[in-house]
PDB file of C-alpha atoms in Angstrom:
ATOM      1  CA  MET A  29     -28.531  23.028   7.486  1.00  0.00           C
ATOM      2  CA  ALA A  30     -26.540  19.772   6.992  1.00  0.00           C
ATOM      3  CA  SER A  31     -27.305  16.925   9.224  1.00  0.00           C
ATOM      4  CA  ALA A  32     -24.530  15.564  11.561  1.00  0.00           C
ATOM      5  CA  PRO A  33     -22.750  12.690  10.314  1.00  0.00           C
ATOM      6  CA  PHE A  34     -23.459   9.117  11.538  1.00  0.00           C
ATOM      7  CA  THR A  35     -21.216   8.497  14.550  1.00  0.00           C
ATOM      8  CA  LEU A  36     -19.643   5.066  15.784  1.00  0.00           C
ATOM      9  CA  GLU A  37     -18.914   5.193  19.485  1.00  0.00           C
ATOM     10  CA  GLY A  38     -16.266   3.220  21.126  1.00  0.00           C
ATOM     11  CA  LYS A  39     -18.674   1.997  24.015  1.00  0.00           C
ATOM     12  CA  GLN A  40     -20.496  -0.150  21.272  1.00  0.00           C
ATOM     13  CA  PHE A  41     -17.314  -2.222  21.012  1.00  0.00           C
ATOM     14  CA  TRP A  42     -15.652  -2.299  24.357  1.00  0.00           C
ATOM     15  CA  THR A  43     -16.053  -2.331  28.064  1.00  0.00           C
ATOM     16  CA  PRO A  44     -14.531   0.409  30.360  1.00  0.00           C
ATOM     17  CA  ASP A  45     -11.848  -2.092  31.715  1.00  0.00           C
ATOM     18  CA  LEU A  46     -10.442  -2.578  28.308  1.00  0.00           C
ATOM     19  CA  PRO A  47     -11.079  -0.040  25.875  1.00  0.00           C
ATOM     20  CA  ILE A  48      -9.623  -1.895  22.915  1.00  0.00           C
ATOM     21  CA  ALA A  49     -11.160  -4.026  20.100  1.00  0.00           C
ATOM     22  CA  ALA A  50     -10.358  -5.798  16.948  1.00  0.00           C
ATOM     23  CA  THR A  51     -12.549  -6.747  14.048  1.00  0.00           C
ATOM     24  CA  ARG A  52     -12.264  -8.284  10.500  1.00  0.00           C
ATOM     25  CA  GLU A  53     -15.078  -6.750   8.198  1.00  0.00           C
ATOM     26  CA  ARG A  54     -16.340  -7.454   4.753  1.00  0.00           C
ATOM     27  CA  GLU A  55     -16.958  -3.965   3.603  1.00  0.00           C
ATOM     28  CA  ARG A  56     -20.247  -3.361   1.807  1.00  0.00           C
ATOM     29  CA  PHE A  57     -22.358  -0.363   0.518  1.00  0.00           C
ATOM     30  CA  SER A  58     -24.722  -0.416   3.408  1.00  0.00           C
ATOM     31  CA  LEU A  59     -22.513   1.385   6.096  1.00  0.00           C
ATOM     32  CA  PRO A  60     -22.848   5.049   5.677  1.00  0.00           C
ATOM     33  CA  ILE A  61     -19.913   7.500   5.773  1.00  0.00           C
ATOM     34  CA  HIS A  62     -19.242   8.044   9.373  1.00  0.00           C
ATOM     35  CA  ILE A  63     -17.068   9.549  12.075  1.00  0.00           C
ATOM     36  CA  HIS A  64     -15.939   7.909  15.506  1.00  0.00           C
ATOM     37  CA  ASP A  65     -14.950   9.130  18.829  1.00  0.00           C
ATOM     38  CA  PHE A  66     -11.819   6.622  18.983  1.00  0.00           C
ATOM     39  CA  VAL A  67      -8.590   6.195  17.323  1.00  0.00           C
ATOM     40  CA  GLU A  68      -8.634   3.513  14.494  1.00  0.00           C
ATOM     41  CA  ILE A  69      -5.864   1.477  12.754  1.00  0.00           C
ATOM     42  CA  GLN A  70      -6.957  -0.288   9.621  1.00  0.00           C
ATOM     43  CA  TYR A  71      -5.324  -2.960   7.230  1.00  0.00           C
ATOM     44  CA  VAL A  72      -6.685  -3.880   3.796  1.00  0.00           C
ATOM     45  CA  ALA A  73      -6.299  -7.739   3.922  1.00  0.00           C
ATOM     46  CA  GLU A  74      -7.943  -8.746   0.746  1.00  0.00           C
ATOM     47  CA  GLY A  75      -9.410  -7.283  -2.389  1.00  0.00           C
ATOM     48  CA  LYS A  76      -9.461  -3.743  -3.677  1.00  0.00           C
ATOM     49  CA  GLY A  77     -11.763  -0.908  -3.816  1.00  0.00           C
ATOM     50  CA  PHE A  78     -11.981   2.808  -2.530  1.00  0.00           C
ATOM     51  CA  HIS A  79     -11.645   4.554   0.627  1.00  0.00           C
ATOM     52  CA  TYR A  80     -13.644   7.772   1.062  1.00  0.00           C
ATOM     53  CA  ILE A  81     -11.985   9.871   3.623  1.00  0.00           C
ATOM     54  CA  GLY A  82     -12.465  13.601   4.205  1.00  0.00           C
ATOM     55  CA  ASN A  83     -12.935  14.895   0.797  1.00  0.00           C
ATOM     56  CA  GLU A  84     -10.699  12.316  -0.850  1.00  0.00           C
ATOM     57  CA  ARG A  85     -11.411   9.170  -2.871  1.00  0.00           C
ATOM     58  CA  LEU A  86      -8.411   6.887  -2.514  1.00  0.00           C
ATOM     59  CA  TYR A  87      -7.868   3.565  -4.237  1.00  0.00           C
ATOM     60  CA  VAL A  88      -7.089   0.812  -1.836  1.00  0.00           C
ATOM     61  CA  GLU A  89      -5.676  -2.686  -2.161  1.00  0.00           C
ATOM     62  CA  LYS A  90      -4.112  -5.331  -0.125  1.00  0.00           C
ATOM     63  CA  GLY A  91      -1.377  -4.091   1.952  1.00  0.00           C
ATOM     64  CA  ASP A  92      -2.673  -0.450   2.614  1.00  0.00           C
ATOM     65  CA  PHE A  93      -2.634   0.625   6.339  1.00  0.00           C
ATOM     66  CA  PHE A  94      -4.446   3.565   7.718  1.00  0.00           C
ATOM     67  CA  ILE A  95      -4.660   5.424  11.014  1.00  0.00           C
ATOM     68  CA  ILE A  96      -7.874   7.211  11.284  1.00  0.00           C
ATOM     69  CA  PRO A  97      -8.057  10.078  13.764  1.00  0.00           C
ATOM     70  CA  ILE A  98     -11.059  10.900  15.829  1.00  0.00           C
ATOM     71  CA  GLY A  99     -13.796  12.855  13.994  1.00  0.00           C
ATOM     72  CA  THR A 100     -12.520  11.927  10.450  1.00  0.00           C
ATOM     73  CA  ARG A 101     -15.340  11.265   8.045  1.00  0.00           C
ATOM     74  CA  HIS A 102     -14.645   8.093   6.147  1.00  0.00           C
ATOM     75  CA  VAL A 103     -16.062   4.765   4.654  1.00  0.00           C
ATOM     76  CA  TYR A 104     -14.688   1.789   2.664  1.00  0.00           C
ATOM     77  CA  ARG A 105     -16.543   0.720  -0.751  1.00  0.00           C
ATOM     78  CA  PRO A 106     -15.555  -2.423  -2.565  1.00  0.00           C
ATOM     79  CA  ALA A 107     -14.815  -2.080  -6.387  1.00  0.00           C
ATOM     80  CA  SER A 108     -18.189  -3.666  -7.168  1.00  0.00           C
ATOM     81  CA  GLU A 109     -20.891  -5.948  -5.329  1.00  0.00           C
ATOM     82  CA  ALA A 110     -19.492  -8.952  -7.082  1.00  0.00           C
ATOM     83  CA  PRO A 111     -18.007 -11.609  -4.726  1.00  0.00           C
ATOM     84  CA  LYS A 112     -14.828 -11.442  -6.669  1.00  0.00           C
ATOM     85  CA  ASP A 113     -14.470  -7.868  -5.779  1.00  0.00           C
ATOM     86  CA  GLU A 114     -15.024  -8.453  -1.857  1.00  0.00           C
ATOM     87  CA  LEU A 115     -12.962  -6.014   0.310  1.00  0.00           C
ATOM     88  CA  ILE A 116     -11.647  -7.300   3.557  1.00  0.00           C
ATOM     89  CA  VAL A 117     -10.556  -4.815   6.337  1.00  0.00           C
ATOM     90  CA  TYR A 118      -8.894  -5.350   9.759  1.00  0.00           C
ATOM     91  CA  ASN A 119      -9.591  -2.897  12.259  1.00  0.00           C
ATOM     92  CA  CYS A 120      -8.001  -2.144  15.649  1.00  0.00           C
ATOM     93  CA  LEU A 121      -9.933   0.499  17.628  1.00  0.00           C
ATOM     94  CA  PHE A 122      -9.057   2.021  20.914  1.00  0.00           C
ATOM     95  CA  ASP A 123     -10.068   4.867  23.260  1.00  0.00           C
ATOM     96  CA  PRO A 124      -7.676   7.902  23.162  1.00  0.00           C
ATOM     97  CA  SER A 125      -6.721   7.130  26.522  1.00  0.00           C
ATOM     98  CA  VAL A 126      -4.768   4.020  25.422  1.00  0.00           C
ATOM     99  CA  PRO A 127      -1.613   5.735  23.902  1.00  0.00           C
ATOM    100  CA  ASP A 128      -0.900   7.009  27.308  1.00  0.00           C
ATOM    101  CA  VAL A 129      -1.173   3.665  28.972  1.00  0.00           C
ATOM    102  CA  LEU A 130       1.325   2.370  26.228  1.00  0.00           C
ATOM    103  CA  ALA A 131       3.703   5.271  26.767  1.00  0.00           C
ATOM    104  CA  ARG A 132       3.899   4.553  30.569  1.00  0.00           C
ATOM    105  CA  ALA A 133       4.514   0.814  30.030  1.00  0.00           C
ATOM    106  CA  TYR A 134       6.774   0.714  27.112  1.00  0.00           C
ATOM    107  CA  PRO A 135       9.780   2.898  25.893  1.00  0.00           C
ATOM    108  CA  LEU A 136       8.311   3.724  22.491  1.00  0.00           C
ATOM    109  CA  PRO A 137       9.711   6.885  20.830  1.00  0.00           C
ATOM    110  CA  GLU A 138       7.704   9.964  21.295  1.00  0.00           C
ATOM    111  CA  GLU A 139       7.441  10.380  17.608  1.00  0.00           C
ATOM    112  CA  ALA A 140       6.045   6.975  17.128  1.00  0.00           C
ATOM    113  CA  MET A 141       3.342   7.750  19.484  1.00  0.00           C
ATOM    114  CA  SER A 142       2.535  10.985  17.611  1.00  0.00           C
ATOM    115  CA  LEU A 143       1.235   8.711  14.612  1.00  0.00           C
ATOM    116  CA  LEU A 144      -1.893   8.132  16.670  1.00  0.00           C
ATOM    117  CA  SER A 145      -3.057  11.465  15.728  1.00  0.00           C
ATOM    118  CA  GLY A 146      -5.738  13.235  17.649  1.00  0.00           C
ATOM    119  CA  GLN A 147      -8.847  14.922  16.810  1.00  0.00           C
ATOM    120  CA  GLY A 148      -8.466  17.418  13.838  1.00  0.00           C
ATOM    121  CA  GLN A 149      -5.244  15.935  12.656  1.00  0.00           C
ATOM    122  CA  SER A 150      -4.772  14.257   9.450  1.00  0.00           C
ATOM    123  CA  TYR A 151      -5.118  10.500   8.714  1.00  0.00           C
ATOM    124  CA  ARG A 152      -1.814   8.588   8.014  1.00  0.00           C
ATOM    125  CA  ARG A 153      -1.446   6.047   5.154  1.00  0.00           C
ATOM    126  CA  PHE A 154       1.242   3.439   4.825  1.00  0.00           C
ATOM    127  CA  LYS A 155       2.143   0.568   2.419  1.00  0.00           C
ATOM    128  CA  ASP A 156       2.990  -2.691   3.908  1.00  0.00           C
ATOM    129  CA  SER A 157       5.163  -3.974   1.098  1.00  0.00           C
ATOM    130  CA  PHE A 158       6.795  -6.767   3.184  1.00  0.00           C
ATOM    131  CA  HIS A 159       3.872  -7.884   4.989  1.00  0.00           C
ATOM    132  CA  GLU A 160       5.394  -7.042   8.481  1.00  0.00           C
ATOM    133  CA  GLY A 161       2.305  -5.063   9.511  1.00  0.00           C
ATOM    134  CA  LYS A 162       0.009  -7.879   8.252  1.00  0.00           C
ATOM    135  CA  ALA A 163       1.378 -10.228  10.689  1.00  0.00           C
ATOM    136  CA  CYS A 164       0.960  -7.749  13.686  1.00  0.00           C
ATOM    137  CA  MET A 165      -2.654  -7.002  12.767  1.00  0.00           C
ATOM    138  CA  GLU A 166      -3.638 -10.737  12.230  1.00  0.00           C
ATOM    139  CA  THR A 167      -2.051 -11.903  15.617  1.00  0.00           C
ATOM    140  CA  LEU A 168      -3.756  -8.953  17.367  1.00  0.00           C
ATOM    141  CA  TYR A 169      -7.090  -9.823  15.935  1.00  0.00           C
ATOM    142  CA  ARG A 170      -6.613 -13.669  16.778  1.00  0.00           C
ATOM    143  CA  GLU A 171      -5.823 -12.753  20.328  1.00  0.00           C
ATOM    144  CA  TYR A 172      -8.694 -10.588  20.745  1.00  0.00           C
ATOM    145  CA  GLN A 173     -11.166 -13.205  19.181  1.00  0.00           C
ATOM    146  CA  ALA A 174      -9.689 -16.048  21.320  1.00  0.00           C
ATOM    147  CA  LYS A 175      -9.727 -14.144  24.583  1.00  0.00           C
ATOM    148  CA  LEU A 176      -7.296 -16.810  26.356  1.00  0.00           C
ATOM    149  CA  PRO A 177      -6.281 -16.062  30.021  1.00  0.00           C
ATOM    150  CA  GLY A 178      -4.124 -13.013  30.201  1.00  0.00           C
ATOM    151  CA  TYR A 179      -5.275 -11.747  26.689  1.00  0.00           C
ATOM    152  CA  GLU A 180      -5.756  -8.292  27.980  1.00  0.00           C
ATOM    153  CA  ALA A 181      -2.003  -7.795  28.599  1.00  0.00           C
ATOM    154  CA  VAL A 182      -1.118  -9.517  25.348  1.00  0.00           C
ATOM    155  CA  LEU A 183      -3.620  -7.027  23.333  1.00  0.00           C
ATOM    156  CA  TYR A 184      -1.769  -4.109  24.868  1.00  0.00           C
ATOM    157  CA  ALA A 185       1.732  -5.587  23.810  1.00  0.00           C
ATOM    158  CA  ARG A 186       0.402  -6.466  20.330  1.00  0.00           C
ATOM    159  CA  LEU A 187      -0.870  -2.969  19.851  1.00  0.00           C
ATOM    160  CA  THR A 188       2.452  -1.592  20.938  1.00  0.00           C
ATOM    161  CA  GLU A 189       4.118  -4.045  18.427  1.00  0.00           C
ATOM    162  CA  LEU A 190       1.813  -2.852  15.656  1.00  0.00           C
ATOM    163  CA  ILE A 191       2.603   0.891  16.507  1.00  0.00           C
ATOM    164  CA  ALA A 192       6.310   0.179  16.276  1.00  0.00           C
ATOM    165  CA  CYS A 193       5.755  -1.453  12.938  1.00  0.00           C
ATOM    166  CA  LEU A 194       3.939   1.565  11.653  1.00  0.00           C
ATOM    167  CA  TYR A 195       6.619   3.835  12.943  1.00  0.00           C
ATOM    168  CA  ARG A 196       9.165   1.878  11.003  1.00  0.00           C
ATOM    169  CA  LEU A 197       7.084   2.130   7.820  1.00  0.00           C
ATOM    170  CA  GLU A 198       6.840   5.987   8.337  1.00  0.00           C
ATOM    171  CA  LEU A 199      10.600   6.145   8.778  1.00  0.00           C
ATOM    172  CA  SER A 200      11.123   4.053   5.653  1.00  0.00           C
ATOM    173  CA  GLY A 201       8.651   6.119   3.617  1.00  0.00           C
ATOM    174  CA  ARG A 202      10.781   9.121   4.386  1.00  0.00           C
ATOM    175  CA  THR A 203      13.873   7.621   3.357  1.00  0.00           C
ATOM    176  CA  SER A 204      12.485   6.311   0.338  1.00  0.00           C
ATOM    177  CA  ALA A 205      10.896   9.644  -0.517  1.00  0.00           C
ATOM    178  CA  SER A 206      14.409  11.487  -0.122  1.00  0.00           C
ATOM    179  CA  ALA A 207      16.031   8.804  -2.176  1.00  0.00           C
ATOM    180  CA  MET A 208      13.387   9.150  -4.944  1.00  0.00           C
ATOM    181  CA  SER A 209      14.001  13.034  -4.992  1.00  0.00           C
ATOM    182  CA  ARG A 210      17.859  12.489  -5.458  1.00  0.00           C
ATOM    183  CA  LEU A 211      17.181   9.718  -8.080  1.00  0.00           C
ATOM    184  CA  ALA A 212      14.658  12.195 -10.082  1.00  0.00           C
ATOM    185  CA  LYS A 213      17.388  12.812 -12.714  1.00  0.00           C
ATOM    186  CA  VAL A 214      18.089   9.274 -13.107  1.00  0.00           C
ATOM    187  CA  LEU A 215      14.436   8.391 -13.543  1.00  0.00           C
ATOM    188  CA  GLU A 216      13.822  10.837 -15.947  1.00  0.00           C
ATOM    189  CA  TYR A 217      16.804   9.960 -17.996  1.00  0.00           C
ATOM    190  CA  ILE A 218      15.596   6.349 -18.101  1.00  0.00           C
ATOM    191  CA  GLU A 219      12.133   7.480 -18.879  1.00  0.00           C
ATOM    192  CA  ARG A 220      13.372   9.539 -22.037  1.00  0.00           C
ATOM    193  CA  ASN A 221      15.913   6.722 -23.036  1.00  0.00           C
ATOM    194  CA  TYR A 222      14.355   3.443 -22.320  1.00  0.00           C
ATOM    195  CA  ASP A 223      14.329   2.380 -25.915  1.00  0.00           C
ATOM    196  CA  GLN A 224      18.178   2.784 -26.268  1.00  0.00           C
ATOM    197  CA  PRO A 225      21.108   0.847 -24.649  1.00  0.00           C
ATOM    198  CA  ILE A 226      21.580   2.529 -21.177  1.00  0.00           C
ATOM    199  CA  VAL A 227      25.080   3.061 -20.031  1.00  0.00           C
ATOM    200  CA  LEU A 228      25.350   2.742 -16.344  1.00  0.00           C
ATOM    201  CA  SER A 229      28.352   5.097 -15.850  1.00  0.00           C
ATOM    202  CA  GLU A 230      26.524   7.828 -17.963  1.00  0.00           C
ATOM    203  CA  VAL A 231      23.563   7.405 -15.525  1.00  0.00           C
ATOM    204  CA  ALA A 232      25.505   7.582 -12.448  1.00  0.00           C
ATOM    205  CA  ALA A 233      27.248  10.653 -13.735  1.00  0.00           C
ATOM    206  CA  LEU A 234      24.025  12.497 -13.527  1.00  0.00           C
ATOM    207  CA  LEU A 235      23.992  12.451  -9.667  1.00  0.00           C
ATOM    208  CA  PRO A 236      27.169  12.299  -9.633  1.00  0.00           C
ATOM    209  CA  VAL A 237      27.933   9.143  -7.745  1.00  0.00           C
ATOM    210  CA  SER A 238      29.722   5.865  -8.473  1.00  0.00           C
ATOM    211  CA  VAL A 239      27.844   3.315 -10.370  1.00  0.00           C
ATOM    212  CA  SER A 240      27.611   0.854  -7.556  1.00  0.00           C
ATOM    213  CA  TYR A 241      26.106   3.605  -5.207  1.00  0.00           C
ATOM    214  CA  MET A 242      23.688   4.705  -7.726  1.00  0.00           C
ATOM    215  CA  GLN A 243      22.466   0.955  -8.114  1.00  0.00           C
ATOM    216  CA  ARG A 244      22.227   0.610  -4.471  1.00  0.00           C
ATOM    217  CA  MET A 245      20.334   3.940  -4.281  1.00  0.00           C
ATOM    218  CA  LEU A 246      17.816   2.652  -6.846  1.00  0.00           C
ATOM    219  CA  LYS A 247      17.255  -0.540  -5.168  1.00  0.00           C
ATOM    220  CA  LYS A 248      16.557   0.911  -1.852  1.00  0.00           C
ATOM    221  CA  ALA A 249      14.124   3.582  -3.173  1.00  0.00           C
ATOM    222  CA  THR A 250      12.205   1.232  -5.829  1.00  0.00           C
ATOM    223  CA  GLY A 251      13.074  -2.322  -4.520  1.00  0.00           C
ATOM    224  CA  GLN A 252      14.217  -3.235  -8.045  1.00  0.00           C
ATOM    225  CA  SER A 253      17.658  -3.579  -9.464  1.00  0.00           C
ATOM    226  CA  PHE A 254      18.733  -1.153 -12.292  1.00  0.00           C
ATOM    227  CA  THR A 255      18.129  -3.924 -14.744  1.00  0.00           C
ATOM    228  CA  GLU A 256      14.659  -4.888 -13.295  1.00  0.00           C
ATOM    229  CA  TYR A 257      13.559  -1.317 -13.158  1.00  0.00           C
ATOM    230  CA  VAL A 258      14.537  -0.737 -16.956  1.00  0.00           C
ATOM    231  CA  GLN A 259      13.034  -4.026 -18.092  1.00  0.00           C
ATOM    232  CA  ASN A 260       9.654  -3.257 -15.967  1.00  0.00           C
ATOM    233  CA  LEU A 261       9.489   0.105 -17.691  1.00  0.00           C
ATOM    234  CA  ARG A 262       9.898  -1.292 -21.081  1.00  0.00           C
ATOM    235  CA  ILE A 263       7.327  -3.895 -20.687  1.00  0.00           C
ATOM    236  CA  LYS A 264       4.967  -1.302 -19.231  1.00  0.00           C
ATOM    237  CA  LYS A 265       5.516   0.853 -22.503  1.00  0.00           C
ATOM    238  CA  CYS A 266       4.898  -2.493 -24.454  1.00  0.00           C
ATOM    239  CA  CYS A 267       1.775  -3.232 -22.807  1.00  0.00           C
ATOM    240  CA  GLU A 268       0.370   0.363 -23.467  1.00  0.00           C
ATOM    241  CA  LEU A 269       1.257  -0.094 -27.245  1.00  0.00           C
ATOM    242  CA  LEU A 270      -0.502  -3.480 -27.198  1.00  0.00           C
ATOM    243  CA  ARG A 271      -3.609  -2.111 -25.956  1.00  0.00           C
ATOM    244  CA  GLN A 272      -3.649   1.238 -27.604  1.00  0.00           C
ATOM    245  CA  THR A 273      -2.318   0.388 -31.148  1.00  0.00           C
ATOM    246  CA  ALA A 274      -2.327  -2.503 -33.821  1.00  0.00           C
ATOM    247  CA  MET A 275       1.386  -2.361 -34.361  1.00  0.00           C
ATOM    248  CA  PRO A 276       3.093  -5.779 -34.918  1.00  0.00           C
ATOM    249  CA  VAL A 277       4.512  -7.245 -31.911  1.00  0.00           C
ATOM    250  CA  LYS A 278       7.938  -7.277 -33.451  1.00  0.00           C
ATOM    251  CA  ASP A 279       7.805  -3.429 -34.025  1.00  0.00           C
ATOM    252  CA  ILE A 280       6.479  -2.670 -30.430  1.00  0.00           C
ATOM    253  CA  ALA A 281       9.555  -4.765 -29.305  1.00  0.00           C
ATOM    254  CA  ALA A 282      11.952  -2.763 -31.360  1.00  0.00           C
ATOM    255  CA  GLN A 283      10.437   0.576 -30.217  1.00  0.00           C
ATOM    256  CA  ALA A 284      11.094  -0.498 -26.539  1.00  0.00           C
ATOM    257  CA  GLY A 285      14.752  -1.300 -27.285  1.00  0.00           C
ATOM    258  CA  TYR A 286      14.541  -5.056 -27.744  1.00  0.00           C
ATOM    259  CA  ARG A 287      16.059  -6.261 -31.059  1.00  0.00           C
ATOM    260  CA  ASP A 288      16.126 -10.023 -29.871  1.00  0.00           C
ATOM    261  CA  LEU A 289      12.353 -11.116 -30.445  1.00  0.00           C
ATOM    262  CA  LYS A 290      12.954 -14.455 -28.746  1.00  0.00           C
ATOM    263  CA  PHE A 291      14.271 -12.756 -25.644  1.00  0.00           C
ATOM    264  CA  PHE A 292      11.423 -10.230 -25.928  1.00  0.00           C
ATOM    265  CA  HIS A 293       8.710 -12.896 -25.732  1.00  0.00           C
ATOM    266  CA  GLU A 294      10.409 -14.739 -22.899  1.00  0.00           C
ATOM    267  CA  LEU A 295      10.827 -11.590 -20.959  1.00  0.00           C
ATOM    268  CA  PHE A 296       7.102 -10.273 -21.616  1.00  0.00           C
ATOM    269  CA  ARG A 297       5.870 -13.891 -20.406  1.00  0.00           C
ATOM    270  CA  LYS A 298       7.843 -13.787 -17.280  1.00  0.00           C
ATOM    271  CA  LYS A 299       6.800 -10.281 -16.496  1.00  0.00           C
ATOM    272  CA  THR A 300       2.922 -10.485 -17.267  1.00  0.00           C
ATOM    273  CA  GLY A 301       2.250 -14.333 -17.257  1.00  0.00           C
ATOM    274  CA  GLN A 302       1.103 -13.932 -20.820  1.00  0.00           C
ATOM    275  CA  THR A 303       2.634 -13.715 -24.359  1.00  0.00           C
ATOM    276  CA  PRO A 304       2.322 -10.360 -26.160  1.00  0.00           C
ATOM    277  CA  GLY A 305      -0.518 -11.846 -28.337  1.00  0.00           C
ATOM    278  CA  GLU A 306      -2.365 -13.276 -25.227  1.00  0.00           C
ATOM    279  CA  TYR A 307      -2.180  -9.975 -23.568  1.00  0.00           C
ATOM    280  CA  ARG A 308      -3.442  -7.943 -26.636  1.00  0.00           C
ATOM    281  CA  ASN A 309      -6.370 -10.471 -27.018  1.00  0.00           C
ATOM    282  CA  GLY A 310      -7.340 -10.317 -23.443  1.00  0.00           C
ATOM    283  CA  GLU A 311      -7.534  -6.485 -23.421  1.00  0.00           C
ATOM    284  CA  GLU A 312      -9.569  -6.583 -26.682  1.00  0.00           C
ATOM    285  CA  ARG A 313     -12.031  -8.846 -24.932  1.00  0.00           C
ATOM    286  CA  LYS A 314     -12.399  -6.458 -21.973  1.00  0.00           C
ATOM    287  CA  ALA A 315     -13.084  -3.462 -24.269  1.00  0.00           C
TER     288      ALA A 315
END
């Protein structure tokens, strides 16, 4: 018979008068996979590694947000035990009664409060691409650590701000997913024809929409202009060839659609911080 998982209890972290806590942890290999009797919002602040959650193993890095429901088995692990691979995670944990307190005090949308999943519901994951959530989590943590007069009220306010931020990320993610679905034909076309001159009007006709509208859609969904998206894809393909083949650099550039070798070298350095030769030599040293 399987033993019960290690359980973290909220009473270890807070008092009955203020059932909220905030920590900043350097994740190690010593903490066992565990469950807890509180809701937890987590932000990966530094480093990279893996989040073992339920039956999944998720790669995580700076900017990843999670909402962990009550009773969810999980644990973080850094990429290695080396100091260079340390993984720093901010945690905001609170009793399941806290969302009701917030709902009575602040006019948050009901759907925003539903993000704080109860027992048996799935975890939530968000990407803090523009660092808005990072600021919320850091100020909440500082307030909790300083414990200045009136900090209890400020903590509730900061947690409300954090929930609103996560709700906006949720809505943004839905919009991006919908836009990406609409753009599927465009992205597939670029993937197939990245080595050729791409005519904007022909790409927009795939949807069909105007060129300017298609460009706005792509920018909103990917955060990149049309030119940036194509260039990044071409450079990505070049990096793959540099790693996997011994082809001359000029042939790799031509295969990615670049006929002007000087322009290619300048663009490659701009995108990767290295020349093609330096990139290839670096990858060979790693092998």
